[in-house]
Each structure stands twice: as structure tokens, then as C-alpha cells.
Amino acid sequence: SYELTQPPSVSVSPGQTARITCSGDALPKRYPYWYQQKSGQAPVLVIYEDSKRPSGIPERFSGSSSGTMATLTISGAQVEDEADYYCYSTDNSGNLWVFGGGTKLTVL
Amino acid sequence: QVQLVQSGAEVKKPGASVKVSCKASGYTFTSYYIHWVRQAPGQGLEWMGIIKPSGGSTGYAQKFQGRVTMTRDTSTSTVYMDLSSLRSEDTAVYYCARSLELNRNSGVDVWGQGTTVTVSS
């Protein structure tokens, strides 16, 4: 089965840059999608197709990909960015979707 | 506005089945895929499967093969997720989510509010 690997936690001080990685063998062929989930809420899309940002998402959120790794970058992280972040993508066949294990971002 | 509204919370006994509905509004129902995702208490997100409302074709995660059935009713713009042989490990919040475009390889942007399913004797 296919897996996407994320670090369990990332911690930064307010105003610093947070980087959350996601690695998977199919990422050179398949777009990653990034979701922010705050406690008790449904996930929110923050980056799609590597680096596109939906309307309403602050410019400090950006995405990039290189080879088998995708990165979500939050430039100048704010306290309100504290949340769990998940990458989401398909395997090489495009038939199966999978989430990364999630990364808890702490900003303090 | 684009919206997915899910059915209410359920409490089921082990061995029973549950059927969760997801009613779409604000867009052309048959123009986007619907994904089903669940989240057990304190755990991460888990993809369960996908349905194409225009033809009803489906794809399921291997873990749920044989236990899950996803269907749709185009007359009411509603998709359904039926999970059988429930066990305590199926206690979770179940979400439906809409794809960004009519492409099986497109991720999701709009989520339902979630349906809590509790499996307990």
C-alpha cells in the first residue's frame, strides 16, 4: 500500500518560517494537496496542485515540490496557524488516495 | 454557495450497519467527485473511497473493501456511504468532501460538517 510520510510535529516562534514536509514515491507524478485542521473542525484546503492557494488563504502559505518530497511553508507563522496539517495525494495508479499521518504545528 | 450537508450523529451496536448521507447544493452535482474520509478520536484523516456522481462508479480503500458501499441519488443530489459489520474501531467522524474538478486525481476543497458514528454495545 502507498504511504505519505510527514513529521509528527513542528514547532516555531511567532514570525518564524514553518516548513512541513511530505514524502511519497508517487509525488513526482501526482499533485499533493495540503489541509489545515483545527481542533473539532473540518479540514480546510490551504494549498493545491503543489503550490496553488485557494482564495481566502493568506499569502504566507505556500507550497513546493521536488522529486519525492512536497513542502508546505508558512512564512511568518502566526499563533492562529497552530493546527494539524495533512498532505493528501494519490498513488501512481491514481486509483487510491492517501493522507499523510499529519503534522502538529505549534507556534509559541 | 457550495455546500455539503451530512446526516446526524449515529450510535450503533457492533455488527450493525450505518448509512451516512451527504446532500450537495450550490453546484452541478454530477460535475465533481465525492470522497469519503474518516477520523477516529485523536487520530489522523483516513481516506475511505470515492464516487463519481455522474455514473456512480466507485473506488474503495483496500481496508474497507467488502464492508463499504457508496451510492448516489442524482434526483436529490445526495451521496451515501454505507458501512457494515461495525466494530468499535469504526467509531469516528465521517466526512464527505467534493473534488476541485471532475477528475479522479483531483483533491477536495469543500467538506461536509462531519457525522459522528459511535459503535458501542
PDB file of C-alpha atoms in Angstrom:
ATOM      1  CA  SER A   1       0.000   0.000   0.000  1.00  0.00           C
ATOM      2  CA  TYR A   2       1.059   3.566  -0.614  1.00  0.00           C
ATOM      3  CA  GLU A   3       2.226   5.879   2.164  1.00  0.00           C
ATOM      4  CA  LEU A   4       2.866   9.580   2.597  1.00  0.00           C
ATOM      5  CA  THR A   5       5.281  10.436   5.400  1.00  0.00           C
ATOM      6  CA  GLN A   6       5.118  13.631   7.458  1.00  0.00           C
ATOM      7  CA  PRO A   7       6.978  14.661  10.624  1.00  0.00           C
ATOM      8  CA  PRO A   8       4.681  14.303  13.671  1.00  0.00           C
ATOM      9  CA  SER A   9       5.389  17.797  14.925  1.00  0.00           C
ATOM     10  CA  VAL A  10       6.951  21.121  14.007  1.00  0.00           C
ATOM     11  CA  SER A  11       7.423  23.999  16.407  1.00  0.00           C
ATOM     12  CA  VAL A  12       8.298  27.637  15.630  1.00  0.00           C
ATOM     13  CA  SER A  13       8.083  31.019  17.326  1.00  0.00           C
ATOM     14  CA  PRO A  14       5.624  33.607  16.010  1.00  0.00           C
ATOM     15  CA  GLY A  15       7.010  35.331  12.921  1.00  0.00           C
ATOM     16  CA  GLN A  16       9.339  32.476  12.029  1.00  0.00           C
ATOM     17  CA  THR A  17       9.031  30.260   8.978  1.00  0.00           C
ATOM     18  CA  ALA A  18       7.492  26.834   9.449  1.00  0.00           C
ATOM     19  CA  ARG A  19       8.178  24.088   6.941  1.00  0.00           C
ATOM     20  CA  ILE A  20       6.218  20.855   6.876  1.00  0.00           C
ATOM     21  CA  THR A  21       7.359  18.083   4.572  1.00  0.00           C
ATOM     22  CA  CYS A  22       5.539  15.195   2.946  1.00  0.00           C
ATOM     23  CA  SER A  23       7.376  12.399   1.178  1.00  0.00           C
ATOM     24  CA  GLY A  24       5.943   9.776  -1.147  1.00  0.00           C
ATOM     25  CA  ASP A  25       7.173   7.765  -4.096  1.00  0.00           C
ATOM     26  CA  ALA A  26       4.386   8.934  -6.409  1.00  0.00           C
ATOM     27  CA  LEU A  27       4.792  12.651  -5.729  1.00  0.00           C
ATOM     28  CA  PRO A  28       6.915  13.243  -8.857  1.00  0.00           C
ATOM     29  CA  LYS A  29       3.789  12.241 -10.839  1.00  0.00           C
ATOM     30  CA  ARG A  30       0.926  13.156  -8.508  1.00  0.00           C
ATOM     31  CA  TYR A  31      -0.030  16.524  -7.058  1.00  0.00           C
ATOM     32  CA  PRO A  32      -0.051  16.953  -3.296  1.00  0.00           C
ATOM     33  CA  TYR A  33      -2.857  18.806  -1.552  1.00  0.00           C
ATOM     34  CA  TRP A  34      -2.442  20.368   1.882  1.00  0.00           C
ATOM     35  CA  TYR A  35      -5.112  20.731   4.561  1.00  0.00           C
ATOM     36  CA  GLN A  36      -5.220  22.609   7.837  1.00  0.00           C
ATOM     37  CA  GLN A  37      -7.371  21.159  10.587  1.00  0.00           C
ATOM     38  CA  LYS A  38      -8.086  22.909  13.854  1.00  0.00           C
ATOM     39  CA  SER A  39      -9.489  21.064  16.825  1.00  0.00           C
ATOM     40  CA  GLY A  40     -13.101  19.996  16.356  1.00  0.00           C
ATOM     41  CA  GLN A  41     -13.346  21.402  12.827  1.00  0.00           C
ATOM     42  CA  ALA A  42     -13.419  20.001   9.325  1.00  0.00           C
ATOM     43  CA  PRO A  43     -10.186  20.288   7.328  1.00  0.00           C
ATOM     44  CA  VAL A  44      -9.560  23.359   5.179  1.00  0.00           C
ATOM     45  CA  LEU A  45      -7.649  23.292   1.890  1.00  0.00           C
ATOM     46  CA  VAL A  46      -4.641  25.627   2.056  1.00  0.00           C
ATOM     47  CA  ILE A  47      -2.557  24.546  -0.969  1.00  0.00           C
ATOM     48  CA  TYR A  48      -3.493  22.506  -4.022  1.00  0.00           C
ATOM     49  CA  GLU A  49      -1.637  21.144  -7.049  1.00  0.00           C
ATOM     50  CA  ASP A  50       1.807  21.695  -5.499  1.00  0.00           C
ATOM     51  CA  SER A  51       1.667  25.441  -4.997  1.00  0.00           C
ATOM     52  CA  LYS A  52      -1.728  26.993  -5.752  1.00  0.00           C
ATOM     53  CA  ARG A  53      -3.507  28.843  -2.975  1.00  0.00           C
ATOM     54  CA  PRO A  54      -7.317  28.914  -2.738  1.00  0.00           C
ATOM     55  CA  SER A  55      -8.977  32.292  -2.380  1.00  0.00           C
ATOM     56  CA  GLY A  56      -9.102  33.416   1.228  1.00  0.00           C
ATOM     57  CA  ILE A  57      -5.922  31.634   2.253  1.00  0.00           C
ATOM     58  CA  PRO A  58      -3.243  34.092   3.462  1.00  0.00           C
ATOM     59  CA  GLU A  59      -0.229  34.662   1.240  1.00  0.00           C
ATOM     60  CA  ARG A  60       2.073  33.378   3.981  1.00  0.00           C
ATOM     61  CA  PHE A  61       1.014  29.858   2.973  1.00  0.00           C
ATOM     62  CA  SER A  62       2.956  28.443   0.039  1.00  0.00           C
ATOM     63  CA  GLY A  63       3.804  25.045  -1.377  1.00  0.00           C
ATOM     64  CA  SER A  64       6.570  23.472  -3.409  1.00  0.00           C
ATOM     65  CA  SER A  65       7.618  20.059  -4.647  1.00  0.00           C
ATOM     66  CA  SER A  66      10.896  18.471  -5.605  1.00  0.00           C
ATOM     67  CA  GLY A  67      11.146  14.824  -6.536  1.00  0.00           C
ATOM     68  CA  THR A  68       9.505  12.654  -3.926  1.00  0.00           C
ATOM     69  CA  MET A  69       9.051  15.455  -1.396  1.00  0.00           C
ATOM     70  CA  ALA A  70       6.470  18.207  -1.098  1.00  0.00           C
ATOM     71  CA  THR A  71       6.790  21.081   1.337  1.00  0.00           C
ATOM     72  CA  LEU A  72       4.214  23.372   2.897  1.00  0.00           C
ATOM     73  CA  THR A  73       5.802  26.634   4.007  1.00  0.00           C
ATOM     74  CA  ILE A  74       4.218  29.157   6.346  1.00  0.00           C
ATOM     75  CA  SER A  75       6.258  32.356   6.188  1.00  0.00           C
ATOM     76  CA  GLY A  76       5.868  34.427   9.320  1.00  0.00           C
ATOM     77  CA  ALA A  77       3.750  31.896  11.183  1.00  0.00           C
ATOM     78  CA  GLN A  78       1.025  33.309  13.393  1.00  0.00           C
ATOM     79  CA  VAL A  79      -0.432  31.906  16.598  1.00  0.00           C
ATOM     80  CA  GLU A  80      -3.674  31.276  14.715  1.00  0.00           C
ATOM     81  CA  ASP A  81      -1.798  28.924  12.365  1.00  0.00           C
ATOM     82  CA  GLU A  82      -1.466  26.373  15.164  1.00  0.00           C
ATOM     83  CA  ALA A  83      -3.226  23.298  13.812  1.00  0.00           C
ATOM     84  CA  ASP A  84      -2.726  19.853  12.362  1.00  0.00           C
ATOM     85  CA  TYR A  85      -1.619  19.809   8.731  1.00  0.00           C
ATOM     86  CA  TYR A  86      -2.140  16.921   6.338  1.00  0.00           C
ATOM     87  CA  CYS A  87      -0.872  16.201   2.858  1.00  0.00           C
ATOM     88  CA  TYR A  88      -3.153  14.228   0.520  1.00  0.00           C
ATOM     89  CA  SER A  89      -2.337  12.599  -2.766  1.00  0.00           C
ATOM     90  CA  THR A  90      -2.827   9.516  -4.935  1.00  0.00           C
ATOM     91  CA  ASP A  91      -0.631   6.538  -5.635  1.00  0.00           C
ATOM     92  CA  ASN A  92       0.985   6.016  -9.040  1.00  0.00           C
ATOM     93  CA  SER A  93      -2.115   4.317 -10.441  1.00  0.00           C
ATOM     94  CA  GLY A  94      -4.273   7.294  -9.499  1.00  0.00           C
ATOM     95  CA  ASN A  95      -6.832   4.929  -8.055  1.00  0.00           C
ATOM     96  CA  LEU A  96      -6.068   5.176  -4.371  1.00  0.00           C
ATOM     97  CA  TRP A  97      -5.904   8.315  -2.264  1.00  0.00           C
ATOM     98  CA  VAL A  98      -3.957   8.528   0.955  1.00  0.00           C
ATOM     99  CA  PHE A  99      -3.328  11.093   3.689  1.00  0.00           C
ATOM    100  CA  GLY A 100      -0.034  11.666   5.384  1.00  0.00           C
ATOM    101  CA  GLY A 101      -0.037  10.983   9.101  1.00  0.00           C
ATOM    102  CA  GLY A 102      -0.400  14.662   9.910  1.00  0.00           C
ATOM    103  CA  THR A 103       1.917  17.243  11.444  1.00  0.00           C
ATOM    104  CA  LYS A 104       1.033  19.188  14.559  1.00  0.00           C
ATOM    105  CA  LEU A 105       2.269  22.760  14.169  1.00  0.00           C
ATOM    106  CA  THR A 106       2.931  24.645  17.395  1.00  0.00           C
ATOM    107  CA  VAL A 107       3.504  28.394  17.241  1.00  0.00           C
ATOM    108  CA  LEU A 108       4.665  29.838  20.554  1.00  0.00           C
TER     109      LEU A 108
ATOM    110  CA  GLN B   1     -22.939  28.815  -2.008  1.00  0.00           C
ATOM    111  CA  VAL B   2     -21.407  25.378  -2.428  1.00  0.00           C
ATOM    112  CA  GLN B   3     -22.402  23.210   0.491  1.00  0.00           C
ATOM    113  CA  LEU B   4     -22.329  19.595   1.631  1.00  0.00           C
ATOM    114  CA  VAL B   5     -24.727  18.810   4.469  1.00  0.00           C
ATOM    115  CA  GLN B   6     -24.386  15.475   6.205  1.00  0.00           C
ATOM    116  CA  SER B   7     -26.856  13.472   8.245  1.00  0.00           C
ATOM    117  CA  GLY B   8     -26.847  13.486  12.021  1.00  0.00           C
ATOM    118  CA  ALA B   9     -24.900  11.537  14.584  1.00  0.00           C
ATOM    119  CA  GLU B  10     -25.452   7.800  14.898  1.00  0.00           C
ATOM    120  CA  VAL B  11     -24.970   5.283  17.700  1.00  0.00           C
ATOM    121  CA  LYS B  12     -24.736   1.682  16.583  1.00  0.00           C
ATOM    122  CA  LYS B  13     -24.083  -1.690  18.152  1.00  0.00           C
ATOM    123  CA  PRO B  14     -21.197  -3.890  16.998  1.00  0.00           C
ATOM    124  CA  GLY B  15     -22.147  -5.895  13.930  1.00  0.00           C
ATOM    125  CA  ALA B  16     -24.715  -3.364  12.744  1.00  0.00           C
ATOM    126  CA  SER B  17     -24.552  -1.132   9.658  1.00  0.00           C
ATOM    127  CA  VAL B  18     -24.661   2.626   9.319  1.00  0.00           C
ATOM    128  CA  LYS B  19     -25.655   4.766   6.342  1.00  0.00           C
ATOM    129  CA  VAL B  20     -24.421   8.357   6.254  1.00  0.00           C
ATOM    130  CA  SER B  21     -25.824  10.809   3.739  1.00  0.00           C
ATOM    131  CA  CYS B  22     -24.234  13.864   2.167  1.00  0.00           C
ATOM    132  CA  LYS B  23     -26.531  16.325   0.360  1.00  0.00           C
ATOM    133  CA  ALA B  24     -24.900  18.673  -2.130  1.00  0.00           C
ATOM    134  CA  SER B  25     -26.129  22.123  -3.104  1.00  0.00           C
ATOM    135  CA  GLY B  26     -24.879  25.211  -4.895  1.00  0.00           C
ATOM    136  CA  TYR B  27     -23.215  23.410  -7.815  1.00  0.00           C
ATOM    137  CA  THR B  28     -23.854  20.828 -10.539  1.00  0.00           C
ATOM    138  CA  PHE B  29     -23.925  17.577  -8.584  1.00  0.00           C
ATOM    139  CA  THR B  30     -22.670  15.395 -11.426  1.00  0.00           C
ATOM    140  CA  SER B  31     -19.659  17.576 -12.228  1.00  0.00           C
ATOM    141  CA  TYR B  32     -17.486  16.653  -9.265  1.00  0.00           C
ATOM    142  CA  TYR B  33     -16.335  13.524  -7.443  1.00  0.00           C
ATOM    143  CA  ILE B  34     -17.138  12.945  -3.791  1.00  0.00           C
ATOM    144  CA  HIS B  35     -14.544  11.499  -1.407  1.00  0.00           C
ATOM    145  CA  TRP B  36     -15.359   9.907   1.950  1.00  0.00           C
ATOM    146  CA  VAL B  37     -12.857  10.403   4.763  1.00  0.00           C
ATOM    147  CA  ARG B  38     -12.990   9.408   8.403  1.00  0.00           C
ATOM    148  CA  GLN B  39     -11.164  10.431  11.557  1.00  0.00           C
ATOM    149  CA  ALA B  40     -11.087   8.299  14.684  1.00  0.00           C
ATOM    150  CA  PRO B  41     -10.806  10.137  18.019  1.00  0.00           C
ATOM    151  CA  GLY B  42      -7.339  11.642  18.372  1.00  0.00           C
ATOM    152  CA  GLN B  43      -6.201  10.136  15.079  1.00  0.00           C
ATOM    153  CA  GLY B  44      -5.419  11.381  11.583  1.00  0.00           C
ATOM    154  CA  LEU B  45      -7.533  11.559   8.460  1.00  0.00           C
ATOM    155  CA  GLU B  46      -8.195   8.313   6.593  1.00  0.00           C
ATOM    156  CA  TRP B  47      -9.447   8.022   3.015  1.00  0.00           C
ATOM    157  CA  MET B  48     -12.257   5.502   2.602  1.00  0.00           C
ATOM    158  CA  GLY B  49     -13.254   5.808  -1.011  1.00  0.00           C
ATOM    159  CA  ILE B  50     -14.556   7.874  -3.895  1.00  0.00           C
ATOM    160  CA  ILE B  51     -17.706   8.053  -6.011  1.00  0.00           C
ATOM    161  CA  LYS B  52     -18.368   9.692  -9.352  1.00  0.00           C
ATOM    162  CA  PRO B  53     -21.931  11.004  -9.109  1.00  0.00           C
ATOM    163  CA  SER B  54     -22.442  11.175 -12.888  1.00  0.00           C
ATOM    164  CA  GLY B  55     -22.195   7.430 -13.419  1.00  0.00           C
ATOM    165  CA  GLY B  56     -21.973   6.036  -9.915  1.00  0.00           C
ATOM    166  CA  SER B  57     -18.551   4.435 -10.367  1.00  0.00           C
ATOM    167  CA  THR B  58     -16.682   3.932  -7.127  1.00  0.00           C
ATOM    168  CA  GLY B  59     -13.262   3.115  -5.725  1.00  0.00           C
ATOM    169  CA  TYR B  60     -12.595   1.954  -2.197  1.00  0.00           C
ATOM    170  CA  ALA B  61      -9.575   1.765   0.061  1.00  0.00           C
ATOM    171  CA  GLN B  62      -8.472  -1.832   0.409  1.00  0.00           C
ATOM    172  CA  LYS B  63      -9.062  -1.671   4.153  1.00  0.00           C
ATOM    173  CA  PHE B  64     -12.801  -1.173   3.606  1.00  0.00           C
ATOM    174  CA  GLN B  65     -13.347  -3.451   0.595  1.00  0.00           C
ATOM    175  CA  GLY B  66     -16.330  -5.689   1.228  1.00  0.00           C
ATOM    176  CA  ARG B  67     -17.671  -3.547   4.073  1.00  0.00           C
ATOM    177  CA  VAL B  68     -18.312  -0.185   2.433  1.00  0.00           C
ATOM    178  CA  THR B  69     -20.742   0.776  -0.305  1.00  0.00           C
ATOM    179  CA  MET B  70     -21.021   4.264  -1.770  1.00  0.00           C
ATOM    180  CA  THR B  71     -24.068   5.219  -3.804  1.00  0.00           C
ATOM    181  CA  ARG B  72     -25.733   8.344  -5.103  1.00  0.00           C
ATOM    182  CA  ASP B  73     -29.178   9.672  -5.898  1.00  0.00           C
ATOM    183  CA  THR B  74     -28.971  12.258  -8.654  1.00  0.00           C
ATOM    184  CA  SER B  75     -32.615  13.275  -8.161  1.00  0.00           C
ATOM    185  CA  THR B  76     -31.785  14.622  -4.706  1.00  0.00           C
ATOM    186  CA  SER B  77     -28.072  15.415  -5.223  1.00  0.00           C
ATOM    187  CA  THR B  78     -27.194  13.116  -2.362  1.00  0.00           C
ATOM    188  CA  VAL B  79     -24.431  10.584  -1.904  1.00  0.00           C
ATOM    189  CA  TYR B  80     -24.498   7.819   0.673  1.00  0.00           C
ATOM    190  CA  MET B  81     -21.822   5.850   2.489  1.00  0.00           C
ATOM    191  CA  ASP B  82     -22.914   2.528   3.952  1.00  0.00           C
ATOM    192  CA  LEU B  83     -20.516   0.753   6.317  1.00  0.00           C
ATOM    193  CA  SER B  84     -21.411  -2.722   7.561  1.00  0.00           C
ATOM    194  CA  SER B  85     -20.189  -5.139  10.243  1.00  0.00           C
ATOM    195  CA  LEU B  86     -19.357  -2.244  12.509  1.00  0.00           C
ATOM    196  CA  ARG B  87     -16.823  -2.655  15.272  1.00  0.00           C
ATOM    197  CA  SER B  88     -15.612  -0.350  17.997  1.00  0.00           C
ATOM    198  CA  GLU B  89     -12.665   0.756  15.833  1.00  0.00           C
ATOM    199  CA  ASP B  90     -15.147   2.292  13.393  1.00  0.00           C
ATOM    200  CA  THR B  91     -16.058   4.950  15.958  1.00  0.00           C
ATOM    201  CA  ALA B  92     -15.084   8.128  14.150  1.00  0.00           C
ATOM    202  CA  VAL B  93     -16.201  11.319  12.493  1.00  0.00           C
ATOM    203  CA  TYR B  94     -17.083  10.623   8.859  1.00  0.00           C
ATOM    204  CA  TYR B  95     -16.712  13.386   6.264  1.00  0.00           C
ATOM    205  CA  CYS B  96     -17.748  13.737   2.664  1.00  0.00           C
ATOM    206  CA  ALA B  97     -15.741  16.153   0.520  1.00  0.00           C
ATOM    207  CA  ARG B  98     -16.048  17.438  -3.045  1.00  0.00           C
ATOM    208  CA  SER B  99     -13.274  17.317  -5.614  1.00  0.00           C
ATOM    209  CA  LEU B 100     -11.922  20.557  -7.093  1.00  0.00           C
ATOM    210  CA  GLU B 101     -12.751  19.346 -10.602  1.00  0.00           C
ATOM    211  CA  LEU B 102     -14.209  16.388 -12.467  1.00  0.00           C
ATOM    212  CA  ASN B 103     -11.005  14.439 -12.328  1.00  0.00           C
ATOM    213  CA  ARG B 104     -10.396  11.343 -10.234  1.00  0.00           C
ATOM    214  CA  ASN B 105      -6.914  12.680  -9.495  1.00  0.00           C
ATOM    215  CA  SER B 106      -8.182  15.979  -8.149  1.00  0.00           C
ATOM    216  CA  GLY B 107      -8.110  16.638  -4.432  1.00  0.00           C
ATOM    217  CA  VAL B 108     -11.000  18.111  -2.454  1.00  0.00           C
ATOM    218  CA  ASP B 109     -11.906  21.639  -1.475  1.00  0.00           C
ATOM    219  CA  VAL B 110     -15.362  21.605   0.097  1.00  0.00           C
ATOM    220  CA  TRP B 111     -16.115  19.446   3.129  1.00  0.00           C
ATOM    221  CA  GLY B 112     -19.278  18.412   4.886  1.00  0.00           C
ATOM    222  CA  GLN B 113     -19.637  19.199   8.552  1.00  0.00           C
ATOM    223  CA  GLY B 114     -18.895  15.621   9.593  1.00  0.00           C
ATOM    224  CA  THR B 115     -21.065  12.875  11.052  1.00  0.00           C
ATOM    225  CA  THR B 116     -20.106  11.231  14.321  1.00  0.00           C
ATOM    226  CA  VAL B 117     -20.636   7.490  14.355  1.00  0.00           C
ATOM    227  CA  THR B 118     -20.253   5.757  17.696  1.00  0.00           C
ATOM    228  CA  VAL B 119     -20.087   1.978  17.864  1.00  0.00           C
ATOM    229  CA  SER B 120     -20.763   0.671  21.333  1.00  0.00           C
ATOM    230  CA  SER B 121     -22.516  -2.240  22.950  1.00  0.00           C
TER     231      SER B 121
END
